[in-house]
Short mmCIF file of C-alpha atoms in Angstrom, two decimals:
data_model
loop_
_atom_site.label_atom_id
_atom_site.label_comp_id
_atom_site.label_asym_id
_atom_site.label_seq_id
_atom_site.Cartn_x
_atom_site.Cartn_y
_atom_site.Cartn_z
CA MET A 150 59.78 34.78 -18.69
CA ALA A 151 57.47 33.13 -16.23
CA ILE A 152 55.03 30.35 -15.62
CA ILE A 153 51.65 31.71 -14.54
CA VAL A 154 49.46 29.52 -12.33
CA ASN A 155 45.74 29.85 -13.12
CA LEU A 156 44.50 27.73 -10.23
CA ASP A 157 42.20 30.49 -8.99
CA VAL A 158 40.58 30.76 -12.44
CA MET A 159 39.86 27.02 -12.64
CA MET A 160 38.57 26.96 -9.06
CA ALA A 161 36.18 29.80 -9.88
CA LYS A 162 34.99 28.04 -13.05
CA ARG A 163 34.30 24.88 -11.04
CA LYS A 164 32.86 26.86 -8.11
CA MET A 165 35.26 25.14 -5.70
CA SER A 166 36.80 26.80 -2.67
CA LEU A 167 40.39 26.38 -1.54
CA ASN A 168 39.11 24.42 1.48
CA GLU A 169 37.12 22.03 -0.72
CA LEU A 170 40.07 21.49 -3.05
CA SER A 171 42.40 20.95 -0.11
CA GLU A 172 40.14 18.24 1.30
CA THR A 173 39.60 16.61 -2.10
CA VAL A 174 43.27 16.36 -3.07
CA ASN A 175 44.59 15.95 0.49
CA ILE A 176 47.02 18.87 0.28
CA THR A 177 47.42 21.45 3.03
CA LEU A 178 45.76 24.83 2.65
CA ALA A 179 49.16 26.49 3.02
CA ASN A 180 50.64 24.58 0.08
CA LEU A 181 47.58 25.12 -2.12
CA SER A 182 47.60 28.80 -1.26
CA LYS A 183 51.26 29.06 -2.34
CA LEU A 184 50.42 27.27 -5.57
CA LYS A 185 47.41 29.52 -6.17
CA THR A 186 49.48 32.67 -5.73
CA GLY A 187 52.34 31.35 -7.86
CA LYS A 188 54.83 31.40 -4.98
CA VAL A 189 56.16 27.92 -5.69
CA LYS A 190 59.28 26.93 -7.61
CA ALA A 191 58.07 23.42 -8.50
CA ILE A 192 55.06 21.13 -8.45
CA ARG A 193 55.04 17.36 -8.26
CA PHE A 194 53.32 15.56 -11.11
CA SER A 195 51.27 13.65 -8.52
CA THR A 196 50.01 16.96 -7.11
CA LEU A 197 49.28 18.32 -10.57
CA GLU A 198 47.43 15.11 -11.43
CA ALA A 199 45.33 15.25 -8.24
CA VAL A 200 44.39 18.90 -8.81
CA CYS A 201 43.52 18.23 -12.47
CA GLU A 202 41.35 15.28 -11.45
CA ALA A 203 39.56 17.30 -8.75
CA LEU A 204 38.93 20.24 -11.10
CA ASP A 205 38.29 18.09 -14.19
CA CYS A 206 40.85 19.98 -16.24
CA GLN A 207 44.14 19.61 -18.10
CA PRO A 208 47.56 20.78 -16.85
CA GLY A 209 47.49 23.45 -19.56
CA ASP A 210 44.35 24.89 -17.96
CA LEU A 211 46.33 25.50 -14.78
CA LEU A 212 49.75 26.53 -16.12
CA GLU A 213 50.54 29.20 -18.67
CA TYR A 214 53.87 30.34 -20.11
CA SER A 215 54.48 34.07 -20.47
CA LYS A 216 57.48 35.67 -22.16
CA GLU A 217 57.07 38.84 -20.11
#
């Protein structure tokens, strides 16, 4: 079981680079990169909210549950 992070998919749909997103949400490139690659154990709701606002999406667009 795993949570899959689809940040790269939403960024591509919105044609936004990691640098642009980093500047918009005021989160370091290193932390966004970890989130994008799914190498994080947790995410703050405030961070999730900021990313959703910047990408004009819902949390469910960014996070997916997989049984495998």
